[in-house]
Amino acid sequence: MRLARKIVMYLVFIGMLLSVYDEFANYMENGDDFKRDPKVLYEIYGELPIPDNTNEIEKKESIRERYSVSLDIYYCTRLSKEQIKRFYIMYLTDKGWKQIDKQDGNCMVLFKKDKWKIAVQDENEKYRVNIYKIYRY
């Protein structure tokens, strides 16, 4: 019984050390980015144009401290998927965003600039622009 208790205490101690190491490594890689990134997120959002014949429906913010920050903006439009894709490729590449390979089936186009990403995704009869940053080390 005492041996089992010592093993459990040892495992708890190792878990605590790993947790502290994880926080330290994240801080060394990202510093205090998570404090200023919500402001940067809305600056990026403020610079995004809206194509003609398109209306913003809603936006959803998600901030998970020291893990990720994101903003989903939903739009209703009469434009085709190809017109939407061309619009964002033209605008964002002119602003210094690099187009990268798309990651999943509903992603029309994906861009990256520094640690930030913008994904333009197809939804049913609308589309979504996802601005996000994930903190990794």
JSON list of C-alpha atoms in Angstrom, two decimals:
[
{"chain": "A", "resi": 1, "resn": "MET", "atom": "CA", "xyz": [0.00, 0.00, 0.00]},
{"chain": "A", "resi": 2, "resn": "ARG", "atom": "CA", "xyz": [2.82, 2.41, 0.84]},
{"chain": "A", "resi": 3, "resn": "LEU", "atom": "CA", "xyz": [4.58, 1.60, -2.42]},
{"chain": "A", "resi": 4, "resn": "ALA", "atom": "CA", "xyz": [1.42, 2.39, -4.42]},
{"chain": "A", "resi": 5, "resn": "ARG", "atom": "CA", "xyz": [1.06, 5.70, -2.59]},
{"chain": "A", "resi": 6, "resn": "LYS", "atom": "CA", "xyz": [4.70, 6.61, -3.34]},
{"chain": "A", "resi": 7, "resn": "ILE", "atom": "CA", "xyz": [4.22, 5.77, -7.01]},
{"chain": "A", "resi": 8, "resn": "VAL", "atom": "CA", "xyz": [1.08, 7.92, -7.21]},
{"chain": "A", "resi": 9, "resn": "MET", "atom": "CA", "xyz": [2.84, 10.83, -5.48]},
{"chain": "A", "resi": 10, "resn": "TYR", "atom": "CA", "xyz": [5.79, 10.47, -7.85]},
{"chain": "A", "resi": 11, "resn": "LEU", "atom": "CA", "xyz": [3.48, 10.51, -10.89]},
{"chain": "A", "resi": 12, "resn": "VAL", "atom": "CA", "xyz": [1.65, 13.59, -9.57]},
{"chain": "A", "resi": 13, "resn": "PHE", "atom": "CA", "xyz": [5.00, 15.34, -9.02]},
{"chain": "A", "resi": 14, "resn": "ILE", "atom": "CA", "xyz": [6.18, 14.46, -12.55]},
{"chain": "A", "resi": 15, "resn": "GLY", "atom": "CA", "xyz": [2.85, 15.75, -13.94]},
{"chain": "A", "resi": 16, "resn": "MET", "atom": "CA", "xyz": [3.29, 19.05, -12.11]},
{"chain": "A", "resi": 17, "resn": "LEU", "atom": "CA", "xyz": [6.84, 19.43, -13.44]},
{"chain": "A", "resi": 18, "resn": "LEU", "atom": "CA", "xyz": [5.69, 18.76, -16.99]},
{"chain": "A", "resi": 19, "resn": "SER", "atom": "CA", "xyz": [2.91, 21.32, -16.62]},
{"chain": "A", "resi": 20, "resn": "VAL", "atom": "CA", "xyz": [5.35, 23.97, -15.38]},
{"chain": "A", "resi": 21, "resn": "TYR", "atom": "CA", "xyz": [7.76, 23.13, -18.21]},
{"chain": "A", "resi": 22, "resn": "ASP", "atom": "CA", "xyz": [4.94, 23.42, -20.75]},
{"chain": "A", "resi": 23, "resn": "GLU", "atom": "CA", "xyz": [3.99, 26.90, -19.49]},
{"chain": "A", "resi": 24, "resn": "PHE", "atom": "CA", "xyz": [7.64, 28.00, -19.46]},
{"chain": "A", "resi": 25, "resn": "ALA", "atom": "CA", "xyz": [8.30, 26.74, -22.99]},
{"chain": "A", "resi": 26, "resn": "ASN", "atom": "CA", "xyz": [5.14, 28.44, -24.27]},
{"chain": "A", "resi": 27, "resn": "TYR", "atom": "CA", "xyz": [6.15, 31.72, -22.64]},
{"chain": "A", "resi": 28, "resn": "MET", "atom": "CA", "xyz": [9.69, 31.51, -24.06]},
{"chain": "A", "resi": 29, "resn": "GLU", "atom": "CA", "xyz": [8.31, 30.97, -27.57]},
{"chain": "A", "resi": 30, "resn": "ASN", "atom": "CA", "xyz": [5.37, 33.39, -27.54]},
{"chain": "A", "resi": 31, "resn": "GLY", "atom": "CA", "xyz": [6.14, 35.83, -24.74]},
{"chain": "A", "resi": 32, "resn": "ASP", "atom": "CA", "xyz": [3.20, 38.08, -23.96]},
{"chain": "A", "resi": 33, "resn": "ASP", "atom": "CA", "xyz": [1.71, 37.83, -27.47]},
{"chain": "A", "resi": 34, "resn": "PHE", "atom": "CA", "xyz": [-1.58, 36.56, -26.05]},
{"chain": "A", "resi": 35, "resn": "LYS", "atom": "CA", "xyz": [-2.13, 39.89, -24.30]},
{"chain": "A", "resi": 36, "resn": "ARG", "atom": "CA", "xyz": [-1.83, 42.06, -27.40]},
{"chain": "A", "resi": 37, "resn": "ASP", "atom": "CA", "xyz": [-3.12, 39.61, -30.02]},
{"chain": "A", "resi": 38, "resn": "PRO", "atom": "CA", "xyz": [-6.86, 40.30, -29.52]},
{"chain": "A", "resi": 39, "resn": "LYS", "atom": "CA", "xyz": [-6.15, 43.90, -30.55]},
{"chain": "A", "resi": 40, "resn": "VAL", "atom": "CA", "xyz": [-4.08, 42.71, -33.54]},
{"chain": "A", "resi": 41, "resn": "LEU", "atom": "CA", "xyz": [-6.92, 40.33, -34.47]},
{"chain": "A", "resi": 42, "resn": "TYR", "atom": "CA", "xyz": [-9.39, 43.21, -34.74]},
{"chain": "A", "resi": 43, "resn": "GLU", "atom": "CA", "xyz": [-6.85, 45.34, -36.64]},
{"chain": "A", "resi": 44, "resn": "ILE", "atom": "CA", "xyz": [-6.61, 42.57, -39.26]},
{"chain": "A", "resi": 45, "resn": "TYR", "atom": "CA", "xyz": [-10.41, 42.33, -39.30]},
{"chain": "A", "resi": 46, "resn": "GLY", "atom": "CA", "xyz": [-10.71, 46.11, -39.74]},
{"chain": "A", "resi": 47, "resn": "GLU", "atom": "CA", "xyz": [-8.44, 46.00, -42.80]},
{"chain": "A", "resi": 48, "resn": "LEU", "atom": "CA", "xyz": [-10.41, 43.25, -44.57]},
{"chain": "A", "resi": 49, "resn": "PRO", "atom": "CA", "xyz": [-12.60, 44.50, -47.40]},
{"chain": "A", "resi": 50, "resn": "ILE", "atom": "CA", "xyz": [-16.04, 43.10, -48.11]},
{"chain": "A", "resi": 51, "resn": "PRO", "atom": "CA", "xyz": [-16.75, 42.13, -51.73]},
{"chain": "A", "resi": 52, "resn": "ASP", "atom": "CA", "xyz": [-19.64, 43.73, -53.60]},
{"chain": "A", "resi": 53, "resn": "ASN", "atom": "CA", "xyz": [-23.04, 42.06, -53.15]},
{"chain": "A", "resi": 54, "resn": "THR", "atom": "CA", "xyz": [-21.89, 40.70, -49.78]},
{"chain": "A", "resi": 55, "resn": "ASN", "atom": "CA", "xyz": [-23.17, 41.38, -46.26]},
{"chain": "A", "resi": 56, "resn": "GLU", "atom": "CA", "xyz": [-21.68, 40.47, -42.91]},
{"chain": "A", "resi": 57, "resn": "ILE", "atom": "CA", "xyz": [-24.06, 38.24, -40.95]},
{"chain": "A", "resi": 58, "resn": "GLU", "atom": "CA", "xyz": [-22.24, 37.71, -37.66]},
{"chain": "A", "resi": 59, "resn": "LYS", "atom": "CA", "xyz": [-18.85, 37.30, -36.04]},
{"chain": "A", "resi": 60, "resn": "LYS", "atom": "CA", "xyz": [-17.70, 34.97, -33.30]},
{"chain": "A", "resi": 61, "resn": "GLU", "atom": "CA", "xyz": [-14.60, 35.56, -31.21]},
{"chain": "A", "resi": 62, "resn": "SER", "atom": "CA", "xyz": [-12.73, 32.78, -29.46]},
{"chain": "A", "resi": 63, "resn": "ILE", "atom": "CA", "xyz": [-9.81, 33.50, -27.14]},
{"chain": "A", "resi": 64, "resn": "ARG", "atom": "CA", "xyz": [-8.13, 30.66, -25.29]},
{"chain": "A", "resi": 65, "resn": "GLU", "atom": "CA", "xyz": [-5.28, 32.21, -23.33]},
{"chain": "A", "resi": 66, "resn": "ARG", "atom": "CA", "xyz": [-1.86, 30.85, -24.27]},
{"chain": "A", "resi": 67, "resn": "TYR", "atom": "CA", "xyz": [-3.46, 28.47, -26.80]},
{"chain": "A", "resi": 68, "resn": "SER", "atom": "CA", "xyz": [-5.23, 30.37, -29.57]},
{"chain": "A", "resi": 69, "resn": "VAL", "atom": "CA", "xyz": [-7.08, 33.50, -30.63]},
{"chain": "A", "resi": 70, "resn": "SER", "atom": "CA", "xyz": [-9.56, 33.55, -33.51]},
{"chain": "A", "resi": 71, "resn": "LEU", "atom": "CA", "xyz": [-12.38, 35.48, -35.10]},
{"chain": "A", "resi": 72, "resn": "ASP", "atom": "CA", "xyz": [-14.93, 33.88, -37.43]},
{"chain": "A", "resi": 73, "resn": "ILE", "atom": "CA", "xyz": [-16.81, 36.30, -39.68]},
{"chain": "A", "resi": 74, "resn": "TYR", "atom": "CA", "xyz": [-19.83, 34.96, -41.58]},
{"chain": "A", "resi": 75, "resn": "TYR", "atom": "CA", "xyz": [-20.96, 36.56, -44.84]},
{"chain": "A", "resi": 76, "resn": "CYS", "atom": "CA", "xyz": [-23.99, 36.16, -47.08]},
{"chain": "A", "resi": 77, "resn": "THR", "atom": "CA", "xyz": [-23.28, 36.76, -50.77]},
{"chain": "A", "resi": 78, "resn": "ARG", "atom": "CA", "xyz": [-24.53, 36.30, -54.30]},
{"chain": "A", "resi": 79, "resn": "LEU", "atom": "CA", "xyz": [-20.98, 35.74, -55.58]},
{"chain": "A", "resi": 80, "resn": "SER", "atom": "CA", "xyz": [-19.73, 32.34, -56.71]},
{"chain": "A", "resi": 81, "resn": "LYS", "atom": "CA", "xyz": [-17.06, 30.45, -54.80]},
{"chain": "A", "resi": 82, "resn": "GLU", "atom": "CA", "xyz": [-14.55, 31.24, -57.54]},
{"chain": "A", "resi": 83, "resn": "GLN", "atom": "CA", "xyz": [-15.32, 34.99, -57.40]},
{"chain": "A", "resi": 84, "resn": "ILE", "atom": "CA", "xyz": [-14.90, 35.00, -53.61]},
{"chain": "A", "resi": 85, "resn": "LYS", "atom": "CA", "xyz": [-11.62, 33.10, -53.87]},
{"chain": "A", "resi": 86, "resn": "ARG", "atom": "CA", "xyz": [-10.23, 35.46, -56.55]},
{"chain": "A", "resi": 87, "resn": "PHE", "atom": "CA", "xyz": [-11.27, 38.52, -54.53]},
{"chain": "A", "resi": 88, "resn": "TYR", "atom": "CA", "xyz": [-9.35, 37.42, -51.43]},
{"chain": "A", "resi": 89, "resn": "ILE", "atom": "CA", "xyz": [-6.34, 36.17, -53.39]},
{"chain": "A", "resi": 90, "resn": "MET", "atom": "CA", "xyz": [-6.07, 39.53, -55.15]},
{"chain": "A", "resi": 91, "resn": "TYR", "atom": "CA", "xyz": [-6.56, 41.62, -52.01]},
{"chain": "A", "resi": 92, "resn": "LEU", "atom": "CA", "xyz": [-4.59, 39.66, -49.42]},
{"chain": "A", "resi": 93, "resn": "THR", "atom": "CA", "xyz": [-1.54, 38.90, -51.58]},
{"chain": "A", "resi": 94, "resn": "ASP", "atom": "CA", "xyz": [-1.29, 42.65, -52.30]},
{"chain": "A", "resi": 95, "resn": "LYS", "atom": "CA", "xyz": [-1.24, 43.23, -48.52]},
{"chain": "A", "resi": 96, "resn": "GLY", "atom": "CA", "xyz": [1.69, 40.83, -47.95]},
{"chain": "A", "resi": 97, "resn": "TRP", "atom": "CA", "xyz": [-0.24, 37.68, -47.06]},
{"chain": "A", "resi": 98, "resn": "LYS", "atom": "CA", "xyz": [1.20, 34.48, -48.56]},
{"chain": "A", "resi": 99, "resn": "GLN", "atom": "CA", "xyz": [-1.24, 31.98, -50.04]},
{"chain": "A", "resi": 100, "resn": "ILE", "atom": "CA", "xyz": [-0.62, 28.46, -48.71]},
{"chain": "A", "resi": 101, "resn": "ASP", "atom": "CA", "xyz": [-2.10, 25.06, -49.48]},
{"chain": "A", "resi": 102, "resn": "LYS", "atom": "CA", "xyz": [-5.59, 24.57, -48.14]},
{"chain": "A", "resi": 103, "resn": "GLN", "atom": "CA", "xyz": [-5.99, 22.14, -45.27]},
{"chain": "A", "resi": 104, "resn": "ASP", "atom": "CA", "xyz": [-9.48, 20.70, -45.62]},
{"chain": "A", "resi": 105, "resn": "GLY", "atom": "CA", "xyz": [-12.36, 20.22, -48.02]},
{"chain": "A", "resi": 106, "resn": "ASN", "atom": "CA", "xyz": [-14.41, 23.32, -47.21]},
{"chain": "A", "resi": 107, "resn": "CYS", "atom": "CA", "xyz": [-11.44, 25.73, -47.19]},
{"chain": "A", "resi": 108, "resn": "MET", "atom": "CA", "xyz": [-11.48, 27.70, -50.45]},
{"chain": "A", "resi": 109, "resn": "VAL", "atom": "CA", "xyz": [-8.18, 29.49, -49.83]},
{"chain": "A", "resi": 110, "resn": "LEU", "atom": "CA", "xyz": [-5.71, 29.89, -46.95]},
{"chain": "A", "resi": 111, "resn": "PHE", "atom": "CA", "xyz": [-3.22, 32.68, -46.23]},
{"chain": "A", "resi": 112, "resn": "LYS", "atom": "CA", "xyz": [-0.38, 33.17, -43.76]},
{"chain": "A", "resi": 113, "resn": "LYS", "atom": "CA", "xyz": [1.52, 36.21, -42.51]},
{"chain": "A", "resi": 114, "resn": "ASP", "atom": "CA", "xyz": [3.97, 35.79, -39.63]},
{"chain": "A", "resi": 115, "resn": "LYS", "atom": "CA", "xyz": [2.12, 33.53, -37.16]},
{"chain": "A", "resi": 116, "resn": "TRP", "atom": "CA", "xyz": [-1.34, 34.65, -38.30]},
{"chain": "A", "resi": 117, "resn": "LYS", "atom": "CA", "xyz": [-3.57, 32.77, -40.74]},
{"chain": "A", "resi": 118, "resn": "ILE", "atom": "CA", "xyz": [-6.71, 33.68, -42.65]},
{"chain": "A", "resi": 119, "resn": "ALA", "atom": "CA", "xyz": [-8.92, 30.90, -44.02]},
{"chain": "A", "resi": 120, "resn": "VAL", "atom": "CA", "xyz": [-11.80, 31.56, -46.38]},
{"chain": "A", "resi": 121, "resn": "GLN", "atom": "CA", "xyz": [-14.22, 28.67, -45.99]},
{"chain": "A", "resi": 122, "resn": "ASP", "atom": "CA", "xyz": [-17.34, 27.62, -47.84]},
{"chain": "A", "resi": 123, "resn": "GLU", "atom": "CA", "xyz": [-20.53, 27.24, -45.82]},
{"chain": "A", "resi": 124, "resn": "ASN", "atom": "CA", "xyz": [-24.04, 26.47, -47.04]},
{"chain": "A", "resi": 125, "resn": "GLU", "atom": "CA", "xyz": [-25.23, 29.55, -48.99]},
{"chain": "A", "resi": 126, "resn": "LYS", "atom": "CA", "xyz": [-22.67, 31.72, -47.22]},
{"chain": "A", "resi": 127, "resn": "TYR", "atom": "CA", "xyz": [-18.97, 31.79, -46.51]},
{"chain": "A", "resi": 128, "resn": "ARG", "atom": "CA", "xyz": [-16.76, 32.33, -43.49]},
{"chain": "A", "resi": 129, "resn": "VAL", "atom": "CA", "xyz": [-13.49, 34.18, -43.03]},
{"chain": "A", "resi": 130, "resn": "ASN", "atom": "CA", "xyz": [-11.50, 32.81, -40.10]},
{"chain": "A", "resi": 131, "resn": "ILE", "atom": "CA", "xyz": [-8.64, 34.95, -38.76]},
{"chain": "A", "resi": 132, "resn": "TYR", "atom": "CA", "xyz": [-6.58, 33.04, -36.23]},
{"chain": "A", "resi": 133, "resn": "LYS", "atom": "CA", "xyz": [-3.29, 32.43, -34.48]},
{"chain": "A", "resi": 134, "resn": "ILE", "atom": "CA", "xyz": [-2.33, 29.29, -32.60]},
{"chain": "A", "resi": 135, "resn": "TYR", "atom": "CA", "xyz": [0.44, 29.46, -30.02]},
{"chain": "A", "resi": 136, "resn": "ARG", "atom": "CA", "xyz": [2.89, 26.61, -30.43]},
{"chain": "A", "resi": 137, "resn": "TYR", "atom": "CA", "xyz": [6.44, 26.02, -29.40]}
]
